[in-house]
Coordinates of C-alpha atoms in Angstrom, one line a residue:
M1456 CA -26.5 23.7 19.4
K1457 CA -24.7 27.0 18.7
Q1458 CA -26.8 30.0 19.6
T1459 CA -27.0 32.9 17.3
R1460 CA -25.5 36.1 18.6
R1461 CA -28.1 38.9 18.5
S1462 CA -28.5 42.4 19.7
G1463 CA -31.2 44.9 20.1
V1464 CA -32.8 47.9 21.7
L1465 CA -35.1 48.2 24.7
L1466 CA -37.9 50.7 24.0
H1467 CA -41.5 50.5 25.0
P1468 CA -44.0 51.7 22.3
T1469 CA -45.4 54.4 24.6
S1470 CA -42.0 56.1 24.4
L1471 CA -42.2 56.5 20.6
P1472 CA -42.8 59.9 19.0
G1473 CA -46.3 60.6 17.9
P1474 CA -48.9 63.4 17.8
F1475 CA -51.5 62.2 20.3
G1476 CA -49.7 62.2 23.6
S1477 CA -48.1 58.8 23.8
G1478 CA -46.3 56.5 21.4
D1479 CA -48.5 54.1 19.5
L1480 CA -48.6 51.5 16.8
G1481 CA -48.5 54.0 14.0
Q1482 CA -46.0 55.5 11.6
S1483 CA -43.2 56.0 14.2
A1484 CA -43.3 52.4 15.2
Y1485 CA -42.7 51.3 11.6
H1486 CA -40.0 53.9 11.3
F1487 CA -38.3 52.6 14.5
V1488 CA -38.3 49.1 12.9
D1489 CA -36.6 50.6 9.9
W1490 CA -34.1 52.4 12.2
L1491 CA -33.3 49.1 13.9
C1492 CA -32.5 47.6 10.5
V1493 CA -30.1 50.4 9.6
G1494 CA -28.4 49.8 13.0
Q1495 CA -28.1 46.1 12.2
Q1496 CA -30.2 45.1 15.2
T1497 CA -32.3 42.0 15.3
L1498 CA -34.1 42.4 18.6
W1499 CA -36.8 44.9 19.7
Q1500 CA -37.4 44.5 23.4
I1501 CA -40.6 46.0 24.9
L1502 CA -42.3 46.1 28.3
P1503 CA -45.6 44.3 28.9
L1504 CA -48.1 45.2 26.1
V1505 CA -51.0 45.2 28.6
D1506 CA -53.2 48.1 29.8
V1507 CA -51.5 50.3 32.4
G1508 CA -52.7 50.3 36.0
V1509 CA -51.8 52.1 39.2
G1510 CA -49.0 54.6 38.7
N1511 CA -49.3 54.1 34.9
S1512 CA -47.3 50.8 35.3
P1513 CA -47.7 48.0 32.8
Y1514 CA -46.8 45.7 35.7
M1515 CA -50.1 46.6 37.5
S1516 CA -52.5 46.0 34.7
P1517 CA -56.2 45.5 34.9
S1518 CA -55.7 42.5 32.7
A1519 CA -53.0 40.0 32.0
F1520 CA -54.3 39.5 28.5
A1521 CA -55.7 42.8 27.2
G1522 CA -53.5 45.1 25.1
N1523 CA -52.9 48.7 26.0
V1524 CA -55.7 50.7 24.4
L1525 CA -53.5 53.8 24.5
L1526 CA -51.3 52.2 21.9
I1527 CA -54.0 52.1 19.2
D1528 CA -53.0 54.2 16.3
L1529 CA -55.9 56.7 15.8
E1530 CA -54.8 57.5 12.2
Q1531 CA -55.5 54.0 11.1
L1532 CA -59.0 54.4 12.5
L1533 CA -59.2 57.6 10.4
E1534 CA -58.2 55.7 7.3
A1535 CA -60.9 53.1 8.1
G1536 CA -63.5 55.8 8.1
W1537 CA -64.3 55.6 11.8
L1538 CA -62.8 59.0 12.7
T1539 CA -62.8 62.3 10.9
K1540 CA -59.8 64.6 10.2
Q1541 CA -61.3 67.3 12.4
E1542 CA -61.4 64.9 15.4
L1543 CA -57.6 64.4 15.0
S1544 CA -56.8 68.0 14.1
P1545 CA -53.5 69.7 15.3
E1546 CA -55.3 71.4 18.2
Y1547 CA -55.4 68.1 20.0
R1548 CA -51.6 67.6 19.9
F1549 CA -49.7 67.0 23.2
D1550 CA -46.2 67.4 24.7
D1551 CA -43.6 65.4 22.8
H1552 CA -41.4 64.5 25.8
R1553 CA -43.7 63.0 28.5
V1554 CA -46.9 61.0 28.6
D1555 CA -49.5 63.0 30.5
Y1556 CA -51.6 59.9 31.2
P1557 CA -54.8 61.6 32.5
A1558 CA -55.0 63.9 29.5
V1559 CA -54.0 61.3 27.0
T1560 CA -56.4 58.8 28.3
R1561 CA -59.3 61.3 28.2
F1562 CA -58.5 62.2 24.6
R1563 CA -57.8 58.8 23.2
M1564 CA -60.7 57.1 24.9
S1565 CA -63.1 59.8 23.6
R1566 CA -61.9 59.1 20.0
L1567 CA -62.0 55.3 20.5
R1568 CA -65.6 55.7 21.7
M1569 CA -66.5 57.7 18.5
A1570 CA -64.8 55.1 16.3
A1571 CA -66.5 52.2 18.1
A1572 CA -69.9 53.7 17.6
R1573 CA -69.3 54.3 13.9
F1574 CA -67.9 50.8 13.5
Q1575 CA -71.1 49.4 15.1
E1576 CA -73.2 51.0 12.4
K1577 CA -72.0 48.6 9.7
T1578 CA -72.3 45.1 11.0
D1579 CA -72.4 43.6 7.5
S1580 CA -68.9 44.6 6.6
P1581 CA -65.8 42.3 6.3
A1582 CA -64.2 44.2 9.2
Y1583 CA -67.1 43.4 11.4
E1584 CA -66.9 39.8 10.5
A1585 CA -63.2 39.8 11.5
F1586 CA -64.2 41.6 14.8
E1587 CA -66.8 38.9 15.6
A1588 CA -64.3 36.1 14.8
F1589 CA -61.8 37.8 17.2
C1590 CA -64.4 38.1 19.9
Q1591 CA -65.2 34.4 19.6
S1592 CA -61.6 33.2 19.5
E1593 CA -60.6 35.4 22.5
A1594 CA -63.8 34.9 24.6
G1595 CA -61.9 33.0 27.3
W1596 CA -60.5 36.3 28.6
L1597 CA -62.2 39.0 26.5
D1598 CA -65.7 38.6 27.9
D1599 CA -64.6 39.0 31.5
Y1600 CA -62.3 41.8 30.6
A1601 CA -64.9 43.9 28.8
L1602 CA -67.4 43.5 31.6
F1603 CA -64.8 44.3 34.2
R1604 CA -63.7 47.5 32.4
T1605 CA -67.4 48.5 31.9
L1606 CA -68.2 48.0 35.6
D1607 CA -65.1 49.9 36.7
A1608 CA -65.6 52.8 34.3
M1609 CA -69.3 53.3 35.2
G1610 CA -68.4 53.9 38.8
S1611 CA -69.2 50.5 40.4
G1612 CA -65.7 50.4 41.7
T1613 CA -63.7 52.8 43.8
S1614 CA -60.0 53.6 44.0
E1615 CA -59.8 50.5 46.2
G1616 CA -61.0 48.1 43.5
W1617 CA -63.8 45.7 42.6
Q1618 CA -64.0 44.4 46.2
N1619 CA -66.1 47.6 47.0
W1620 CA -68.6 47.0 44.2
P1621 CA -72.1 46.0 45.1
E1622 CA -71.8 42.5 46.5
K1623 CA -73.7 40.7 43.7
L1624 CA -71.3 42.3 41.0
A1625 CA -68.2 41.7 43.1
M1626 CA -69.1 38.1 43.8
R1627 CA -70.2 37.5 40.2
D1628 CA -73.8 36.7 40.7
P1629 CA -74.9 35.3 37.2
H1630 CA -78.2 37.2 37.1
A1631 CA -76.6 40.5 38.1
L1632 CA -73.8 40.1 35.5
S1633 CA -76.3 39.2 32.8
K1634 CA -78.4 42.2 33.5
T1635 CA -75.4 44.5 33.6
A1636 CA -74.2 43.1 30.2
E1637 CA -77.6 43.8 28.7
V1638 CA -77.9 47.4 30.0
Y1639 CA -74.3 48.3 29.2
A1640 CA -74.0 46.5 25.9
A1641 CA -72.5 49.5 24.1
D1642 CA -69.8 49.9 26.7
I1643 CA -68.9 46.2 26.5
H1644 CA -68.7 46.6 22.7
L1645 CA -66.3 49.5 23.1
W1646 CA -63.8 47.5 25.1
K1647 CA -64.0 44.6 22.8
F1648 CA -63.6 46.9 19.8
C1649 CA -60.5 48.4 21.4
Q1650 CA -59.0 45.0 21.9
W1651 CA -59.7 44.0 18.3
C1652 CA -58.1 47.2 17.0
F1653 CA -55.0 46.7 19.2
H1654 CA -54.6 43.1 18.1
E1655 CA -55.0 43.9 14.4
Q1656 CA -52.5 46.8 14.6
W1657 CA -50.0 45.0 16.7
M1658 CA -50.0 41.8 14.6
K1659 CA -49.5 43.9 11.5
L1660 CA -46.5 45.7 13.1
K1661 CA -45.0 42.5 14.4
A1662 CA -45.3 40.9 10.9
Y1663 CA -43.4 43.9 9.5
A1664 CA -40.6 43.6 12.0
N1665 CA -40.4 39.8 11.5
E1666 CA -40.1 40.3 7.7
K1667 CA -37.1 42.5 8.3
G1668 CA -35.5 39.9 10.6
I1669 CA -36.3 41.6 13.9
M1670 CA -37.6 39.5 16.8
I1671 CA -40.0 41.0 19.3
V1672 CA -38.8 40.4 22.9
G1673 CA -41.9 40.7 25.2
D1674 CA -42.4 40.6 28.9
V1675 CA -44.7 38.6 31.2
P1676 CA -45.0 40.0 34.8
I1677 CA -45.1 37.2 37.4
F1678 CA -47.9 38.9 39.3
V1679 CA -51.1 40.6 38.4
S1680 CA -52.9 43.6 39.9
L1681 CA -55.5 43.0 42.6
N1682 CA -57.9 45.3 40.8
S1683 CA -57.9 43.2 37.6
A1684 CA -60.3 41.2 35.5
D1685 CA -58.1 38.1 36.3
V1686 CA -58.4 38.3 40.0
W1687 CA -62.1 39.2 39.9
S1688 CA -63.0 36.4 37.5
R1689 CA -60.7 33.7 39.1
P1690 CA -60.4 34.6 42.8
H1691 CA -59.9 30.9 43.7
L1692 CA -56.4 31.0 42.1
F1693 CA -55.2 33.7 44.6
K1694 CA -54.8 33.9 48.4
L1695 CA -57.9 36.0 49.2
D1696 CA -60.5 36.1 51.9
T1697 CA -64.2 35.6 51.3
H1698 CA -64.6 39.2 50.3
G1699 CA -61.9 39.1 47.7
R1700 CA -59.3 41.0 49.7
P1701 CA -55.7 39.7 49.9
L1702 CA -54.5 37.7 52.9
V1703 CA -50.9 38.2 51.8
V1704 CA -49.2 40.3 49.1
A1705 CA -46.1 40.2 47.0
G1706 CA -42.8 42.0 47.6
V1707 CA -39.1 41.5 48.1
P1708 CA -37.1 41.5 51.3
P1709 CA -34.8 44.3 52.6
D1710 CA -31.6 44.6 50.7
K1711 CA -28.8 47.1 50.1
F1712 CA -31.2 49.3 48.1
S1713 CA -34.0 49.4 50.8
D1714 CA -33.9 48.8 54.5
T1715 CA -37.6 47.9 54.5
G1716 CA -37.7 45.9 51.3
Q1717 CA -40.4 46.5 48.7
R1718 CA -44.1 45.9 49.4
W1719 CA -45.6 45.6 45.9
G1720 CA -49.1 44.8 47.0
N1721 CA -50.0 42.3 44.3
P1722 CA -52.1 39.3 45.4
L1723 CA -50.2 36.1 45.6
Y1724 CA -51.1 32.9 43.8
D1725 CA -52.5 29.9 45.7
W1726 CA -50.2 27.6 43.8
D1727 CA -52.0 24.5 45.0
A1728 CA -55.2 25.8 43.4
V1729 CA -53.3 26.7 40.3
A1730 CA -51.8 23.3 40.1
A1731 CA -55.2 21.6 40.7
D1732 CA -56.5 23.5 37.7
N1733 CA -53.5 22.0 35.7
Y1734 CA -52.0 25.5 35.4
R1735 CA -54.6 26.3 32.8
W1736 CA -54.6 30.1 33.4
W1737 CA -50.8 30.3 33.1
I1738 CA -50.8 28.2 30.0
D1739 CA -53.5 30.4 28.4
R1740 CA -51.6 33.5 29.4
M1741 CA -48.3 32.3 28.0
A1742 CA -50.0 31.1 24.8
H1743 CA -51.6 34.5 24.4
T1744 CA -48.3 36.3 25.0
M1745 CA -46.3 34.1 22.6
K1746 CA -48.8 35.0 19.8
L1747 CA -47.7 38.7 20.3
C1748 CA -44.0 38.1 20.7
D1749 CA -41.1 35.9 19.5
V1750 CA -39.2 35.8 22.8
V1751 CA -40.6 36.5 26.3
R1752 CA -38.8 37.7 29.3
V1753 CA -40.3 36.1 32.4
D1754 CA -40.4 38.7 35.1
H1755 CA -39.1 38.0 38.7
F1756 CA -38.1 34.4 37.8
R1757 CA -36.8 33.8 41.3
G1758 CA -40.4 34.0 42.5
F1759 CA -41.1 30.7 40.7
E1760 CA -38.6 29.0 43.0
A1761 CA -39.5 30.9 46.2
Y1762 CA -41.4 34.2 46.6
W1763 CA -41.5 36.7 49.5
E1764 CA -44.9 36.6 51.2
V1765 CA -45.9 39.8 53.1
P1766 CA -48.9 40.0 55.4
A1767 CA -51.5 42.1 53.8
D1768 CA -51.8 44.4 56.8
A1769 CA -48.0 45.0 57.1
P1770 CA -46.9 48.5 56.1
T1771 CA -43.5 47.3 54.8
A1772 CA -42.0 44.1 53.5
I1773 CA -39.8 43.5 56.6
T1774 CA -42.1 41.0 58.2
G1775 CA -42.4 38.8 55.1
R1776 CA -41.2 35.2 54.6
W1777 CA -39.9 33.0 51.8
C1778 CA -42.5 30.5 50.5
P1779 CA -41.9 27.8 47.9
G1780 CA -43.1 28.6 44.3
P1781 CA -44.3 26.1 41.7
G1782 CA -40.8 25.4 40.5
A1783 CA -40.3 23.3 37.3
A1784 CA -43.8 21.9 37.5
L1785 CA -45.3 25.1 36.0
F1786 CA -42.9 25.1 33.1
H1787 CA -43.4 21.4 32.5
A1788 CA -47.1 22.0 32.1
I1789 CA -46.5 25.0 29.8
K1790 CA -44.2 23.0 27.6
D1791 CA -46.5 20.0 27.5
A1792 CA -49.3 22.2 26.3
L1793 CA -47.4 24.6 24.0
G1794 CA -44.1 23.0 23.1
S1795 CA -40.7 24.7 23.3
L1796 CA -40.8 28.4 23.8
N1797 CA -38.2 31.2 23.6
L1798 CA -38.0 32.5 27.2
I1799 CA -35.5 34.7 29.1
A1800 CA -35.4 34.4 32.9
E1801 CA -35.3 37.8 34.7
D1802 CA -33.0 36.4 37.5
L1803 CA -32.2 39.7 39.2
G1804 CA -32.5 40.3 42.9
V1805 CA -31.8 37.8 45.7
I1806 CA -30.6 34.8 43.7
T1807 CA -29.8 31.6 45.4
S1808 CA -28.2 28.3 44.2
K1809 CA -31.7 26.8 44.0
V1810 CA -32.8 29.6 41.6
I1811 CA -29.8 29.1 39.4
E1812 CA -30.4 25.4 39.5
L1813 CA -34.0 25.8 38.3
R1814 CA -33.0 28.2 35.5
Q1815 CA -30.3 25.8 34.3
K1816 CA -32.6 22.8 34.5
L1817 CA -35.1 24.7 32.3
N1818 CA -32.3 25.7 29.9
L1819 CA -33.3 29.4 30.2
P1820 CA -30.8 32.2 29.6
G1821 CA -30.5 34.6 32.6
M1822 CA -29.8 38.4 32.7
R1823 CA -26.6 40.3 33.3
V1824 CA -26.7 44.1 33.9
L1825 CA -23.4 46.0 33.4
Q1826 CA -24.4 48.8 35.8
F1827 CA -24.2 46.2 38.6
A1828 CA -20.7 45.1 37.8
F1829 CA -18.1 47.5 39.1
D1830 CA -17.8 47.0 42.8
H1831 CA -14.1 46.0 42.8
N1832 CA -14.9 42.3 43.0
P1833 CA -13.5 40.2 40.2
D1834 CA -15.9 37.5 41.0
N1835 CA -18.9 39.8 40.4
F1836 CA -21.6 37.9 38.6
Y1837 CA -22.2 40.9 36.2
L1838 CA -18.6 41.4 35.0
P1839 CA -18.2 40.2 31.4
H1840 CA -15.4 37.8 32.1
N1841 CA -17.8 35.8 34.3
Y1842 CA -20.5 35.5 31.6
E1843 CA -21.7 32.3 29.9
P1844 CA -23.3 32.2 26.4
D1845 CA -26.7 31.3 27.9
S1846 CA -27.2 34.9 29.1
V1847 CA -28.7 38.2 28.0
V1848 CA -26.6 41.3 28.8
Y1849 CA -28.0 44.7 29.3
T1850 CA -26.3 48.0 29.9
G1851 CA -29.3 48.8 32.1
T1852 CA -33.0 47.8 32.3
H1853 CA -36.2 49.9 32.5
D1854 CA -35.8 49.8 36.3
N1855 CA -32.3 51.3 36.2
N1856 CA -31.1 54.8 35.8
T1857 CA -29.8 55.6 32.3
T1858 CA -26.1 54.7 31.9
V1859 CA -25.1 58.4 31.9
G1860 CA -27.3 59.0 35.0
W1861 CA -25.8 56.0 36.7
W1862 CA -22.3 57.2 35.9
N1863 CA -23.0 60.7 37.2
A1864 CA -24.3 59.3 40.5
A1865 CA -21.7 56.6 40.9
S1866 CA -19.0 56.9 43.6
E1867 CA -15.5 57.7 42.4
H1868 CA -14.5 54.2 43.8
E1869 CA -17.0 52.6 41.3
R1870 CA -16.0 54.9 38.4
D1871 CA -12.3 54.2 39.0
Y1872 CA -12.9 50.4 38.8
A1873 CA -15.0 50.8 35.6
R1874 CA -12.4 52.9 33.9
R1875 CA -9.6 50.5 34.7
Y1876 CA -11.7 47.4 33.8
L1877 CA -12.9 48.8 30.5
A1878 CA -9.7 50.7 29.7
V1879 CA -11.7 53.9 29.0
S1880 CA -11.8 57.4 30.2
G1881 CA -15.5 57.3 30.9
E1882 CA -16.3 60.4 28.8
W1883 CA -18.5 58.3 26.6
I1884 CA -19.5 55.8 29.1
H1885 CA -22.8 54.9 27.5
W1886 CA -21.1 53.7 24.3
D1887 CA -18.4 52.1 26.4
L1888 CA -21.0 49.9 28.0
I1889 CA -22.8 49.2 24.8
R1890 CA -19.5 48.1 23.2
T1891 CA -18.8 45.9 26.2
A1892 CA -22.2 44.2 26.0
L1893 CA -21.8 43.6 22.3
A1894 CA -18.3 42.2 22.7
S1895 CA -19.3 39.8 25.4
V1896 CA -20.1 36.1 25.0
A1897 CA -23.7 36.6 26.0
S1898 CA -26.0 35.3 23.2
Y1899 CA -28.1 38.5 23.4
A1900 CA -27.0 42.1 24.1
I1901 CA -29.6 44.8 24.6
A1902 CA -29.3 48.5 25.4
P1903 CA -32.2 50.9 26.3
M1904 CA -32.8 53.6 23.7
Q1905 CA -31.8 56.2 26.3
D1906 CA -28.3 54.8 26.4
I1907 CA -27.9 55.0 22.6
L1908 CA -28.9 58.6 22.7
G1909 CA -26.7 59.3 25.7
L1910 CA -29.4 60.7 27.9
D1911 CA -29.1 61.5 31.6
S1912 CA -31.3 60.5 34.6
A1913 CA -34.1 62.9 33.7
H1914 CA -35.0 60.4 31.0
R1915 CA -35.1 57.2 33.0
M1916 CA -38.2 55.0 32.4
N1917 CA -39.0 53.8 35.9
E1918 CA -37.7 54.5 39.5
P1919 CA -38.8 51.5 41.6
G1920 CA -40.5 52.5 44.9
Q1921 CA -41.7 55.9 43.5
P1922 CA -45.5 55.8 43.1
T1923 CA -45.7 58.6 40.5
G1924 CA -43.6 60.1 37.7
S1925 CA -42.5 56.9 36.0
W1926 CA -43.3 55.2 32.7
E1927 CA -43.8 58.7 31.0
W1928 CA -40.5 59.1 29.0
R1929 CA -40.7 59.7 25.3
F1930 CA -38.0 60.6 22.7
T1931 CA -38.3 62.7 19.5
W1932 CA -36.8 61.9 16.1
D1933 CA -34.9 65.2 16.4
Q1934 CA -32.8 63.6 19.1
V1935 CA -31.7 60.8 16.8
E1936 CA -28.8 61.6 14.5
D1937 CA -27.6 59.6 11.5
W1938 CA -24.4 58.5 13.3
H1939 CA -26.3 56.8 16.1
A1940 CA -27.5 54.0 13.8
A1941 CA -24.2 53.9 11.8
H1942 CA -22.1 53.6 15.0
L1943 CA -24.4 50.9 16.4
A1944 CA -24.2 49.0 13.1
E1945 CA -20.4 49.2 13.0
M1946 CA -20.0 47.7 16.5
T1947 CA -22.8 45.2 15.9
S1948 CA -21.0 43.9 12.8
L1949 CA -17.6 44.1 14.5
Y1950 CA -18.7 41.7 17.3
G1951 CA -20.6 39.2 15.1
R1952 CA -24.1 40.2 15.9
A1953 CA -25.3 41.6 12.6
H1954 CA -27.3 39.3 10.3
A1955 CA -27.8 39.9 6.6
E1956 CA -30.7 37.5 6.3
K1957 CA -34.2 38.8 6.5
T1958 CA -35.8 35.7 8.0
L1959 CA -36.0 34.6 11.6
D1960 CA -33.9 31.5 12.6
T1961 CA -34.8 29.1 15.4
D1962 CA -31.5 28.5 17.1
T1963 CA -32.3 30.7 20.0
P1964 CA -32.4 29.7 23.7
R1965 CA -35.5 27.6 24.3
L1966 CA -37.4 26.2 27.2
K1967 CA -36.2 22.7 27.9
T1968 CA -37.9 20.5 30.4

């Protein structure tokens, strides 16, 4: 089947403009969808929608299911009558260019707590009926999540996580949990209210995008945070000791970017236990994510073939080893339960023939990153003449420098090859790479918003290995000029990626098992 050529923009909602310290699901999100339409784009790629964790990372979330409460649009809560104008007055506005997570979290959570209390006062309203229906339908993850966040917020935990809670709470003694739920019912209600608000607002925004022919490309991290509701509620699925502490942790081996590799610290799955449970947790997780997105990027795909296991007491990833992952069995189970899904394999890193074989067996498109292409090797996997249609090309990803930043830091040897390969001067390198991506045979072509705006390295989203300072970038509408969308639309149309229709088609790459 011929695959539709599409293109889009990578921008996480936290990076949107907005008055309350971080981007959210409010007016600017809808305006961004409209801007994508003007630019003839049909994909909006985001990062994981989950709550952020250590280092403000959405890849270290306290839940694999719960939406990021900082994305809740407070102005919609004002319209519902759960907040007052004074509580959202201009005196509470924040910096437009960075997300100050501690300050933003304090402000937004205080307003969400106010709204939740007022919402609780009218339990006979249609809205409350919808809330109760949501709580019932999502109880499989929501109950544990709300209790976990309540325990964490009330000080039962420490910076080291739930393993240091009082033993009966850490080990989930039924009587202790029941008593806590009774005493802290208002706090549990708060977290459930926040998740309902997030879900209602996100589904409304997604419907708006879909009506305009724009597909949402989401993201599923392969691993979860140790300090998460998932590990606390299902410790048997992970390689932990009897106290809930990891025996081994995730990472990647040493490479040209790091002599010591990367020690991520996430707990690793006990894949035998996951399989014995018929992959139920993964199936539920994927089903939940597919309700929120139209296409899902599967993070660290190579880890499903084999993953790098690092002893928990090792300070670096050097002493790790490769261990077999679940392979096709996991994806067979997902397809058997959910049917065909639109997935993208994030196949970056140490990629072997076995990883490629698994991806191809599952009929999943892989990723190509143009910033990795120009090393004077014509066989380079990331050069456009080596692409195949079942691929997704990026100028750069959220883990890369911006294209302008990459160009400024590149060696003259690398820049020389890029100039000759692309037949350009390099003075407009960000648009040169966008054009190259759009012109390629890859089914999907995606550029970060920073590249469309021509921003330098000060505006990158994430710098792997740096514990602080990432995930904070935001843009303002003052930075976006009319010609940005017009130029993007011209090239998108020129290379056959623009679509006049306003309905979503189904001839996109799908999981095949």
